[in-house]
Short mmCIF file of C-alpha atoms and ligand atoms in Angstrom, two decimals:
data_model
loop_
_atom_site.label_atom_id
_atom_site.label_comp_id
_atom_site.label_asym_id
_atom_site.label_seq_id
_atom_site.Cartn_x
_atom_site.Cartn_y
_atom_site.Cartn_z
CA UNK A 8 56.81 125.06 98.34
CA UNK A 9 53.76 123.02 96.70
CA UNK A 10 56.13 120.08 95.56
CA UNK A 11 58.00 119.77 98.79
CA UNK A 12 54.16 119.60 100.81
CA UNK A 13 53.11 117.01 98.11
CA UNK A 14 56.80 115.59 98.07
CA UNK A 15 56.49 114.81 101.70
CA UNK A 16 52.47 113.82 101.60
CA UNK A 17 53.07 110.82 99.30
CA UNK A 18 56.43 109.12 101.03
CA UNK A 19 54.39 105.72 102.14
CA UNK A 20 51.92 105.66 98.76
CA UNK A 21 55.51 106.51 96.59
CA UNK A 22 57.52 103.90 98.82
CA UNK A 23 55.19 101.13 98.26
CA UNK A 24 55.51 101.89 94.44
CA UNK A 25 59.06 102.03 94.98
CA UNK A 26 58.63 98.61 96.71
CA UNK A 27 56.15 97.64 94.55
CA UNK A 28 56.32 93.48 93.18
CA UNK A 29 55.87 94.61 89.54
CA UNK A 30 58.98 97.09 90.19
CA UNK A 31 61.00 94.16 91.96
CA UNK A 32 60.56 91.44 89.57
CA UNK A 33 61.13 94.15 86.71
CA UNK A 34 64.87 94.18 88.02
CA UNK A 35 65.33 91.10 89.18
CA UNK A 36 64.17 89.58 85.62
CA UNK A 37 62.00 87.58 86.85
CA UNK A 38 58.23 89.43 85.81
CA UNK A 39 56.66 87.10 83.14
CA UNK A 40 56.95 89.38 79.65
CA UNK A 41 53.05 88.82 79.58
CA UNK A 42 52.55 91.05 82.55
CA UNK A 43 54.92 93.13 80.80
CA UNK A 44 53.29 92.98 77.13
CA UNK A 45 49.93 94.02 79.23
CA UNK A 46 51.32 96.58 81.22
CA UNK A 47 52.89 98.56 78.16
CA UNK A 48 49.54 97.98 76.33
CA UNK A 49 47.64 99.36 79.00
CA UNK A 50 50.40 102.29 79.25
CA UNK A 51 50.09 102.96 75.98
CA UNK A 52 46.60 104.12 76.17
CA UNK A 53 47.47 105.91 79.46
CA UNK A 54 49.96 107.78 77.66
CA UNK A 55 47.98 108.94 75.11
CA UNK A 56 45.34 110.16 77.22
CA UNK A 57 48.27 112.39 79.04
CA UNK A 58 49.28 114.03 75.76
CA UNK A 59 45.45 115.01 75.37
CA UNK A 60 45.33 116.18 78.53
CA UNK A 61 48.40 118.37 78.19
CA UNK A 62 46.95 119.66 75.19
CA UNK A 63 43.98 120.43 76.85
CA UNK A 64 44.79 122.23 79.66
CA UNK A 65 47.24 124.58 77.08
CA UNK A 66 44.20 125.42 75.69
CA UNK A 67 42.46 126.48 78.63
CA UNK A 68 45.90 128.22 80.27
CA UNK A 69 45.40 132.15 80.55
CA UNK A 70 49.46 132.81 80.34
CA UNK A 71 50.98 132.01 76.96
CA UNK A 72 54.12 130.90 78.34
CA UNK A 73 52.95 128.32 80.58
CA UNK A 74 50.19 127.17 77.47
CA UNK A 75 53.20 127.00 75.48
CA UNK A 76 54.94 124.71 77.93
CA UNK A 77 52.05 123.00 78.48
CA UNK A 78 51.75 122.24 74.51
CA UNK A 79 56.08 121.07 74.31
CA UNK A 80 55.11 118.76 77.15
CA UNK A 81 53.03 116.99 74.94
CA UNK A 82 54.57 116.83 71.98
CA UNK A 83 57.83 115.64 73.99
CA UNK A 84 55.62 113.05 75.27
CA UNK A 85 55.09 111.70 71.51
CA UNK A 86 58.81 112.26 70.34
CA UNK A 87 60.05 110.68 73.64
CA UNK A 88 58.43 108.20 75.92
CA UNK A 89 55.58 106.97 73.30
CA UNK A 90 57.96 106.96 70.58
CA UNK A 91 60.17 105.08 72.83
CA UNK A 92 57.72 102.44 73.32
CA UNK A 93 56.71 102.03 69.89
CA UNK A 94 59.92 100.18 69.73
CA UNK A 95 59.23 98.10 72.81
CA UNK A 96 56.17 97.39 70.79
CA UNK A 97 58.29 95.99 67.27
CA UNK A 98 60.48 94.20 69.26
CA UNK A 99 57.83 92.45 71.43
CA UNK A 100 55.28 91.77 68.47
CA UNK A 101 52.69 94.38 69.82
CA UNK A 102 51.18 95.47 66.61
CA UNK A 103 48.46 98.45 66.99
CA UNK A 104 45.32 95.86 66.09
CA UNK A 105 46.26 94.18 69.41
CA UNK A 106 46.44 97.65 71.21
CA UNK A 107 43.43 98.65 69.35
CA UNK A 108 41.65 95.43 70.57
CA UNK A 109 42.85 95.93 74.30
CA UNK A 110 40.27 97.72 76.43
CA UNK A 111 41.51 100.52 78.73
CA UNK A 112 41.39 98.36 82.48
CA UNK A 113 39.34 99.50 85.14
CA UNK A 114 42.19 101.54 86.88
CA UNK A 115 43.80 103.16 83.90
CA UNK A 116 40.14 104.13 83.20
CA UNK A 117 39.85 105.49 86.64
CA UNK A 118 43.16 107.09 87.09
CA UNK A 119 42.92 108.98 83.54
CA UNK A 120 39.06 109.94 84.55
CA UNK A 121 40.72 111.52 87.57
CA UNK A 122 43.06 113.61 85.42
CA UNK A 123 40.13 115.11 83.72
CA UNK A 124 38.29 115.41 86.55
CA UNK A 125 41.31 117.56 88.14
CA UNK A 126 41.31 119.83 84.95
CA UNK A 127 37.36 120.29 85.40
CA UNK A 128 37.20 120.99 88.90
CA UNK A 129 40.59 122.60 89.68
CA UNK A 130 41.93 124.07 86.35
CA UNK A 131 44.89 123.88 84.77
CA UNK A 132 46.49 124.26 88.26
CA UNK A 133 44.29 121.57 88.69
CA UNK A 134 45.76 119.09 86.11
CA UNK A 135 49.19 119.75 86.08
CA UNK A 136 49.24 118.98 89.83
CA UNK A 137 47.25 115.53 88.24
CA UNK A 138 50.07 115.05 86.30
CA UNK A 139 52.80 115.66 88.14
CA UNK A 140 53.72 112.07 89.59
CA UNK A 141 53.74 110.35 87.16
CA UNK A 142 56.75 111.82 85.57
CA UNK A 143 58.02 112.68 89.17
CA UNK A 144 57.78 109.59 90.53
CA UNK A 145 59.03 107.81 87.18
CA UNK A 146 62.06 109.77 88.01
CA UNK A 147 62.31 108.52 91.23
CA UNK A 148 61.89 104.62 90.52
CA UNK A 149 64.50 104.89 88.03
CA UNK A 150 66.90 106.69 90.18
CA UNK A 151 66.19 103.80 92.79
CA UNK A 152 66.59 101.26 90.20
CA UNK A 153 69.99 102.56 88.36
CA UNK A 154 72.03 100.75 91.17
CA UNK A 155 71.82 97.23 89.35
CA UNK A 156 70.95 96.10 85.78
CA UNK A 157 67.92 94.00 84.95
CA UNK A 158 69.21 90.99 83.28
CA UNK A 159 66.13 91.30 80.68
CA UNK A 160 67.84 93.75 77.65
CA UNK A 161 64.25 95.36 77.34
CA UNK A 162 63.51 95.52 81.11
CA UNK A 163 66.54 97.37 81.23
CA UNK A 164 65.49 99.45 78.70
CA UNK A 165 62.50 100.22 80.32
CA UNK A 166 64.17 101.51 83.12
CA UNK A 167 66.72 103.79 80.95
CA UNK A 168 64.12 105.82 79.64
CA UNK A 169 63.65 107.21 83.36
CA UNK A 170 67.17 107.85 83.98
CA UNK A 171 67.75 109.16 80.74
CA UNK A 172 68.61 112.92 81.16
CA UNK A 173 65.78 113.95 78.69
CA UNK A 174 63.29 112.47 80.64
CA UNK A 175 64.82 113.71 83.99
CA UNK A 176 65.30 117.69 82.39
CA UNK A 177 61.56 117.41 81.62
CA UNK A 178 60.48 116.59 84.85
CA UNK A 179 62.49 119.47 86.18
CA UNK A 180 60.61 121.88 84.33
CA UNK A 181 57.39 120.32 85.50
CA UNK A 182 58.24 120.88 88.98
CA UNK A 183 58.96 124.52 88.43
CA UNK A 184 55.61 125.01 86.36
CA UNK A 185 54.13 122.96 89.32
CA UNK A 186 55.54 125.53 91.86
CA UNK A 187 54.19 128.37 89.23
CA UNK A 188 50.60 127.27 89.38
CA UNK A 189 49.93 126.69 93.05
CA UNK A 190 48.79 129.41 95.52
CA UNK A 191 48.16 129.64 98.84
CA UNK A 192 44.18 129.63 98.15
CA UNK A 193 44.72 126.38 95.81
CA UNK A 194 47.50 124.60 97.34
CA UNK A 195 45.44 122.09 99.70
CA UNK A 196 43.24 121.02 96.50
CA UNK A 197 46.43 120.37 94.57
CA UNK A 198 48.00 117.99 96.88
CA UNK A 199 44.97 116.13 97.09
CA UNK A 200 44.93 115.58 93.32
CA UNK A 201 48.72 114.79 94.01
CA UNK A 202 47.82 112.18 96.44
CA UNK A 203 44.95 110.50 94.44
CA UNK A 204 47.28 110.64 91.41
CA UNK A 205 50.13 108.74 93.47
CA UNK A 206 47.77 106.45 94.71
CA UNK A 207 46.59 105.37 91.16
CA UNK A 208 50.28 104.85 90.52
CA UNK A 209 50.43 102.11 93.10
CA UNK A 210 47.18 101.06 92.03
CA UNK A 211 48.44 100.72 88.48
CA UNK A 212 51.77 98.23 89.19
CA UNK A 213 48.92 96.15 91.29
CA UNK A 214 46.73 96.36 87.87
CA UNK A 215 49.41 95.40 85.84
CA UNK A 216 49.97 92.01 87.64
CA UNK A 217 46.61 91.01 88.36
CA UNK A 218 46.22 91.42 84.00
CA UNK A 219 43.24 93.33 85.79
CA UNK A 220 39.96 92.98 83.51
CA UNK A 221 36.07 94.76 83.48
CA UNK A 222 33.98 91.71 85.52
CA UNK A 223 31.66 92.19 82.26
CA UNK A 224 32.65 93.06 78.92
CA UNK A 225 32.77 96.28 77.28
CA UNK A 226 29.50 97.50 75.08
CA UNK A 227 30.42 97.52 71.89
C1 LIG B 306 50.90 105.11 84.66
C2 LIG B 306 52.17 105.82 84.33
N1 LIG B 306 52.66 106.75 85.17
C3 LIG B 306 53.81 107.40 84.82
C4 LIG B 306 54.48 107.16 83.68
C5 LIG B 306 55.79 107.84 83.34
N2 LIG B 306 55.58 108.93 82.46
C6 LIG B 306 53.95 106.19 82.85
N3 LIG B 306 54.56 105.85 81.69
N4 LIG B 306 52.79 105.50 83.18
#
């Protein structure tokens, strides 16, 4: 199966998130809430960049049941996970002016380019093979992390929404769709994606704590 080949091609990149100091200090309680504050502003425009892309590939999908999953997938997205965050965002002070003021980092830029990119050059296959770690491996970091609280309330939190049986049932259904898409003409392309996609995971933690910035600012 596609997800076991891609399962088993990403242990040391998924380990290393797993492992990853941003992850560690998240549970321990010990990651400064500015690192935090940047990480869920720079997730927030991730996010929203993965409900387009959901929407787009539906609109490109040939079978209407897998467009019409496609299509719940995102607007799950914006009833679950981004709603969840808006929250994050009262409690923290985040108001949308700051988020609006925040520009996308040079990895988030580069792993959501990459996402396109996989819907452009692989189809919808293409992109939901893209997309597929980073609710899988979400899944996986908060299965790893459910053993012991984070003494932070909203670190905690954080870590609920991946346990949370909502989040885990939707992941499910991405790994069948997953399955449904790949073929044995397009199944090395796909884990490739998968790969580069788990490796911008990793890559995003490391952003996260470096408060990683463009060497020269943006054109306005
Ligand atoms: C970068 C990233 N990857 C995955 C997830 C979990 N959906 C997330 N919120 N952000």
């Amino acid at each position: 199966m596609f997800t076991d080949t891609a399962h088993e091609a990403t242990r040391s990149l998924w380990l290393a998130s797993k492992h990853h100091p941003f992850i560690q200090q998240l549970q321990a309680g010990t990651l400064p809430m500015a690192t935090f504050r940047d990480y869920l502003i720079q997730d927030h425009h991730y996010l929203l960049e993965f409900g387009r892309l959901y929407d787009l590939a539906a609109t490109q999908c040939s079978r209407p049941d897998q467009a019409a999953q496609l299509h719940a997938n995102a607007e799950d997205l914006r009833h679950g996970e981004i709603a969840t965050r808006e929250t994050f965002f009262e409690k923290l002070g985040i108001t949308p002016a700051m988020i609006a003021n925040t520009p996308v980092a040079p990895t988030n830029y580069a792993y959501t380019s990459h996402l396109y990119r996989s819907l452009a050059t692989a189809g919808v296959p293409g992109a939901i093979a893209g997309l597929l770690p980073c609710y899988w491996l979400y899944a996986e970091i908060g299965e790893g992390l459910a053993t012991k609280d984070s003494p932070i309330p909203i670190y905690q939190a954080w870590i609920d929404t991946y346990t949370a049986s909502d989040y885990t049932d939707a992941m499910s259904d991405q790994l069948a769709l997953a399955n449904a898409v790949a073929t044995p003409d397009n199944q090395a392309e796909l884990c490739q994606i998968f790969i580069r996609s788990s490796w911008y995971e990793l890559n995003f933690w490391q952003m996260a704590l470096d408060h990683e910035q463009w060497c020269v600012p943006e054109p306005s």
